[in-house]
Tab-separated table of C-alpha atoms in Angstrom:
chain	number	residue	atom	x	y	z
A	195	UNK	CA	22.897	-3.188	33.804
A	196	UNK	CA	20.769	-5.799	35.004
A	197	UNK	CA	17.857	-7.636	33.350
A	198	UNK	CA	15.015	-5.722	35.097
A	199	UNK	CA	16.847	-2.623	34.209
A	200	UNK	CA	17.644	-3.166	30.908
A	201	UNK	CA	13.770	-5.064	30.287
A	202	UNK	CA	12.204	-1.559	31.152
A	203	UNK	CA	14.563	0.582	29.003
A	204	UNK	CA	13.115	-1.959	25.915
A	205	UNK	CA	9.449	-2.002	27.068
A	206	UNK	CA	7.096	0.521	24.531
A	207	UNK	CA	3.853	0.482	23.522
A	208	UNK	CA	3.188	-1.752	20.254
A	209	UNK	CA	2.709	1.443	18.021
A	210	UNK	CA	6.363	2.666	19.471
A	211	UNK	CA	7.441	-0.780	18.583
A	212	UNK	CA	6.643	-0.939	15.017
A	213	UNK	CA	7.517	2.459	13.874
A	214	UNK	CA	11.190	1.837	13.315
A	215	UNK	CA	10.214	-0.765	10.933
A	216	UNK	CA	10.693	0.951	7.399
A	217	UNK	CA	8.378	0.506	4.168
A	218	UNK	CA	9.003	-2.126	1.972
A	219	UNK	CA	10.833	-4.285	4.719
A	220	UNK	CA	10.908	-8.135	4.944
A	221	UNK	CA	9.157	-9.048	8.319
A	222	UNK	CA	8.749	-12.092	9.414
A	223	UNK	CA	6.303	-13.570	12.093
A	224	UNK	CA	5.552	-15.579	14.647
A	225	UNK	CA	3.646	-18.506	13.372
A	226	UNK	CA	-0.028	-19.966	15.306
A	227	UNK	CA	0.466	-19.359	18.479
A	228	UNK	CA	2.844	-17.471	18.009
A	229	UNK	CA	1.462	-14.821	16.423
A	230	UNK	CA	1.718	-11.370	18.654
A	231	UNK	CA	-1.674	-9.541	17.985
A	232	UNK	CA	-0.697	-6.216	19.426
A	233	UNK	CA	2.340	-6.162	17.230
A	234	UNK	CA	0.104	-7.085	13.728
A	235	UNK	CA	-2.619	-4.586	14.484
A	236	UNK	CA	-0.144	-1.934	15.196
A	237	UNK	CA	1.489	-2.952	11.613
A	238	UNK	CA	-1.861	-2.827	10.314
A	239	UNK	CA	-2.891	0.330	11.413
A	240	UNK	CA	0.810	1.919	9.818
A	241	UNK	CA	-0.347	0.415	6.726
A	242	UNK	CA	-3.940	1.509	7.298
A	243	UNK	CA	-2.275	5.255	7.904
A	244	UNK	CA	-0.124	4.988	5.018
A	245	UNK	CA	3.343	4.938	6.826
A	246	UNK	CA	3.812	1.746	5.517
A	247	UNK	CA	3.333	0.172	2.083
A	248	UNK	CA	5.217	-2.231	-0.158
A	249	UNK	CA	6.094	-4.714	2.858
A	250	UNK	CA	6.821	-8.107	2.494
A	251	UNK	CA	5.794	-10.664	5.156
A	252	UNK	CA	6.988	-14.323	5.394
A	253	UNK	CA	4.945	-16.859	7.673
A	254	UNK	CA	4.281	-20.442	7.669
A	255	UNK	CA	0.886	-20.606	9.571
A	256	UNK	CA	-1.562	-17.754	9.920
A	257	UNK	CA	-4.431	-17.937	12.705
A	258	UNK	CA	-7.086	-15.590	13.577
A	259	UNK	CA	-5.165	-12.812	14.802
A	260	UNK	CA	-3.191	-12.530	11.385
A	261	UNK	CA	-6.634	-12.735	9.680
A	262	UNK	CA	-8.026	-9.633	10.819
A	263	UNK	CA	-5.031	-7.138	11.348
A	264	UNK	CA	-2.265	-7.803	8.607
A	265	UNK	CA	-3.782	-10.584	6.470
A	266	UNK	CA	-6.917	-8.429	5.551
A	267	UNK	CA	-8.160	-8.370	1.805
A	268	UNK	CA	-8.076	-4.268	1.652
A	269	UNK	CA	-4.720	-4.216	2.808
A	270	UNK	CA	-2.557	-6.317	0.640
A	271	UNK	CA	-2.448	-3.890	-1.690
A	272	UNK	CA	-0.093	-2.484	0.343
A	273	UNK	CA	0.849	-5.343	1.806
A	274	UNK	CA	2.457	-9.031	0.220
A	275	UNK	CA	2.025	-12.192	2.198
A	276	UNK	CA	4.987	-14.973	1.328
A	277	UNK	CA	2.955	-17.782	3.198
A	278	UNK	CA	4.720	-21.557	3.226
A	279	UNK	CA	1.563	-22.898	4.409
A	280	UNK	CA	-2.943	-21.640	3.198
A	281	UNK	CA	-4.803	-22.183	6.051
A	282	UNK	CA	-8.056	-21.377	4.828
A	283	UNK	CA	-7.721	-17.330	5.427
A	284	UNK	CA	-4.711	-17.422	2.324
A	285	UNK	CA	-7.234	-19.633	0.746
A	286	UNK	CA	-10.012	-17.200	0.844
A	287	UNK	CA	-8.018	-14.434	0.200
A	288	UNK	CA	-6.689	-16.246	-3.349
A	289	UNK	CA	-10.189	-16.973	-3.766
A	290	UNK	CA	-10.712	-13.294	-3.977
A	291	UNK	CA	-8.629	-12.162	-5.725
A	292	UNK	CA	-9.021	-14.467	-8.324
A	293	UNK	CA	-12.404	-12.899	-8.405
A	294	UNK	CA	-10.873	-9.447	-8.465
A	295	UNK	CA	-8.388	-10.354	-11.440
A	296	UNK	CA	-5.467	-9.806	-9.449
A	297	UNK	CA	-3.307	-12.049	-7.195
A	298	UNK	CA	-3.371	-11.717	-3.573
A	299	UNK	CA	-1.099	-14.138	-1.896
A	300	UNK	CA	2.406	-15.270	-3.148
A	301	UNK	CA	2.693	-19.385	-1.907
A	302	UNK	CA	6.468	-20.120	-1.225
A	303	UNK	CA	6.709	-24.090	-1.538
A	304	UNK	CA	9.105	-24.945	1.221
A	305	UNK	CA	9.434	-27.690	3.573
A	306	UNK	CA	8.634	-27.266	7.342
A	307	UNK	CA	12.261	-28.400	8.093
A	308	UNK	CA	13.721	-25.584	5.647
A	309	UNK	CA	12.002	-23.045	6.597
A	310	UNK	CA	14.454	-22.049	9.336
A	311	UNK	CA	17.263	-21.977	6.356
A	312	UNK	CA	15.193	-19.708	3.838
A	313	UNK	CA	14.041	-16.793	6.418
A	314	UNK	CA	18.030	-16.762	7.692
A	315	UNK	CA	19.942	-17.840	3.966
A	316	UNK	CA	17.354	-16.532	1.447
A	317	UNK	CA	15.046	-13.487	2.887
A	318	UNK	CA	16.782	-10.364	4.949
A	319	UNK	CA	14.709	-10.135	7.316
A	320	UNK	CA	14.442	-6.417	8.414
A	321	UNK	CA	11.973	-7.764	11.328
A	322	UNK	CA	11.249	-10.596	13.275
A	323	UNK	CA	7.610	-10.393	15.232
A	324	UNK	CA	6.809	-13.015	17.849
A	325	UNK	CA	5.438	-14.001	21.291
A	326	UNK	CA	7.144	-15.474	23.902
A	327	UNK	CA	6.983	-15.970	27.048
A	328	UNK	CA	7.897	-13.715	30.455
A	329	UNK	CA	11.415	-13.441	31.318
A	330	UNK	CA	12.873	-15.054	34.583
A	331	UNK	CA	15.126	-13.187	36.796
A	332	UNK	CA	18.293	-14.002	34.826
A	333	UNK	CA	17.351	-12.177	31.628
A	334	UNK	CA	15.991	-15.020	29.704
A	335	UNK	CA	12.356	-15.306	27.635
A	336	UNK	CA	11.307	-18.686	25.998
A	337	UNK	CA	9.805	-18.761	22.651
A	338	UNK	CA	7.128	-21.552	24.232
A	339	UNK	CA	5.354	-23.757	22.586
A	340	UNK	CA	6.798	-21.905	19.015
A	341	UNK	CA	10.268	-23.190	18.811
A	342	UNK	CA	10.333	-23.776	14.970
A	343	UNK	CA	11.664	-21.245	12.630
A	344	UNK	CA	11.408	-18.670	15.366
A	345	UNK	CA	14.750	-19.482	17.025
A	346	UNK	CA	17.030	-18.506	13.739
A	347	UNK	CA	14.837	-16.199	12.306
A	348	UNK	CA	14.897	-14.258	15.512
A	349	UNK	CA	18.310	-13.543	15.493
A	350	UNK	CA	18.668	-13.071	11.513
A	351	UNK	CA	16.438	-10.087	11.375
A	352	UNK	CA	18.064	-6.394	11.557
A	353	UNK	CA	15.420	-6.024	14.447
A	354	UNK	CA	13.661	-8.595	17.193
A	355	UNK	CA	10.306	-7.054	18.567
A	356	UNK	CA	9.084	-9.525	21.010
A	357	UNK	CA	5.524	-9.625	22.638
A	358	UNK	CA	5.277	-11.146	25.879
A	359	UNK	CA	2.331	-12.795	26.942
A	360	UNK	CA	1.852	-14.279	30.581
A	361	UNK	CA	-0.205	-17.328	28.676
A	362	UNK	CA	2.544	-18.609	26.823
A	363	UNK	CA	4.119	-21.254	28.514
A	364	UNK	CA	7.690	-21.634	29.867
A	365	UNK	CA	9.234	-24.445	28.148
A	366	UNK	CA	12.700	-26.133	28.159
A	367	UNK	CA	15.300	-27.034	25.630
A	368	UNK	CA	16.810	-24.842	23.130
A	369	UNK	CA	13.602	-22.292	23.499
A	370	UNK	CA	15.896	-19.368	25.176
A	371	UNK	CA	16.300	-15.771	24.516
A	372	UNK	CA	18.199	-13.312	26.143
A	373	UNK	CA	16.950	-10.018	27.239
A	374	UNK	CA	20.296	-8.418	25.261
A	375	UNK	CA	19.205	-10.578	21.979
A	376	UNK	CA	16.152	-8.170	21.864
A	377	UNK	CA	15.373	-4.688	20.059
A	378	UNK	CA	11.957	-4.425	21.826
A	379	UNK	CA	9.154	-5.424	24.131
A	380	UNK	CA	5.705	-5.183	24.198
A	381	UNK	CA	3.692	-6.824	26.853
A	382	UNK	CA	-0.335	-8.092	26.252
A	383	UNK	CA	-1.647	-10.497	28.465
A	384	UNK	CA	-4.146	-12.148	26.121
A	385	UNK	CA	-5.410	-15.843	25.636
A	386	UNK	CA	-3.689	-17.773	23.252
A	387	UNK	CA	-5.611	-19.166	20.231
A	388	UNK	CA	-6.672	-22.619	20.069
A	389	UNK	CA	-7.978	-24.750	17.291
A	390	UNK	CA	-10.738	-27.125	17.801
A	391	UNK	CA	-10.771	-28.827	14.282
A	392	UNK	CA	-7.848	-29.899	12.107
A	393	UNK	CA	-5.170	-28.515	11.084
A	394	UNK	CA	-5.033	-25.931	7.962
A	395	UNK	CA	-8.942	-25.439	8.350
């Protein structure tokens, strides 16, 4: 089979993508840039439908996209965040909940450099969620300008969903992933977020 062939027999819609994913899984996401919005609104809107309830979700930065699809107040009853990093959308969302009498965020003190270790040694992942970018006529994707945690936890989770986005860059060094190494793709050309003030704002 070659890699064109075997890209369209894995390419589904976002909603197709997501529905294998069973309730009360461990997913894990992209982080910043990384985040794949098609993939977190279609998890959203399972949760939203009640399909899916009791999920965990591991992450060390959350952006915008995040925000408003899986990070949203009125879903984490259904949904628990394991964040390694508040950006100011966990710390709203404590903030709230604090308000409500009922806690809405569960912090996971870890090191940037272990991070890697405790989503492939500690947490079975039963997803991994990310974007990367197009793949070349050999088979292979990049995970861009996201190599951190994404490289092991890819290929510890039971399933790799992968969201390719024209925007993210091509990068070299140990950024590759094989066509064969993934479950599913979804494509969305979208811009990729950028941050204008500092970090964890």
């Amino acid at each position: 089979m070659t890699a064109d062939i075997e890209y369209r027999s894995k390419l589904v819609t976002a909603e197709e993508a997501v529905r294998a994913i069973p309730a009360a899984a461990n997913v894990a996401m992209g982080m910043a840039v990384a985040e794949p919005p098609a993939l977190l609104s279609a998890l959203a809107a399972r949760v939203e439908a009640g399909e899916l309830a009791g999920f965990n979700l591991w992450y060390f930065h959350s952006l915008l996209h995040a925000g408003t699809s899986v990070l949203r107040y009125d879903l984490l009853d259904r949904i628990r965040p394991h964040c390694m990093f508040l950006t100011a959308i966990e710390r709203e969302l404590i903030r709230r909940g604090e308000a409500d009498g009922r806690s809405s965020v569960e912090f996971v003190p870890t090191a940037f450099s272990q991070s890697a270790r405790l989503l492939s040694e500690q947490v079975s992942l039963d997803a991994f969620v990310t974007t990367v970018s197009p793949m070349d006529r050999h088979g292979w994707f990049t995970f861009g300008t996201s190599n951190d945690y994404a490289t092991t936890a890819a290929r510890a989770a039971k399933r790799l969903i992968v969201e390719v986005n024209p925007n993210m860059p091509r990068v070299f060094g140990d950024s590759l992933l094989h066509i064969s190494e993934v479950d599913a793709i979804v494509e969305n050309a979208v811009a990729l977020p950028q941050r204008a003030g500092p970090c964890g704002q």
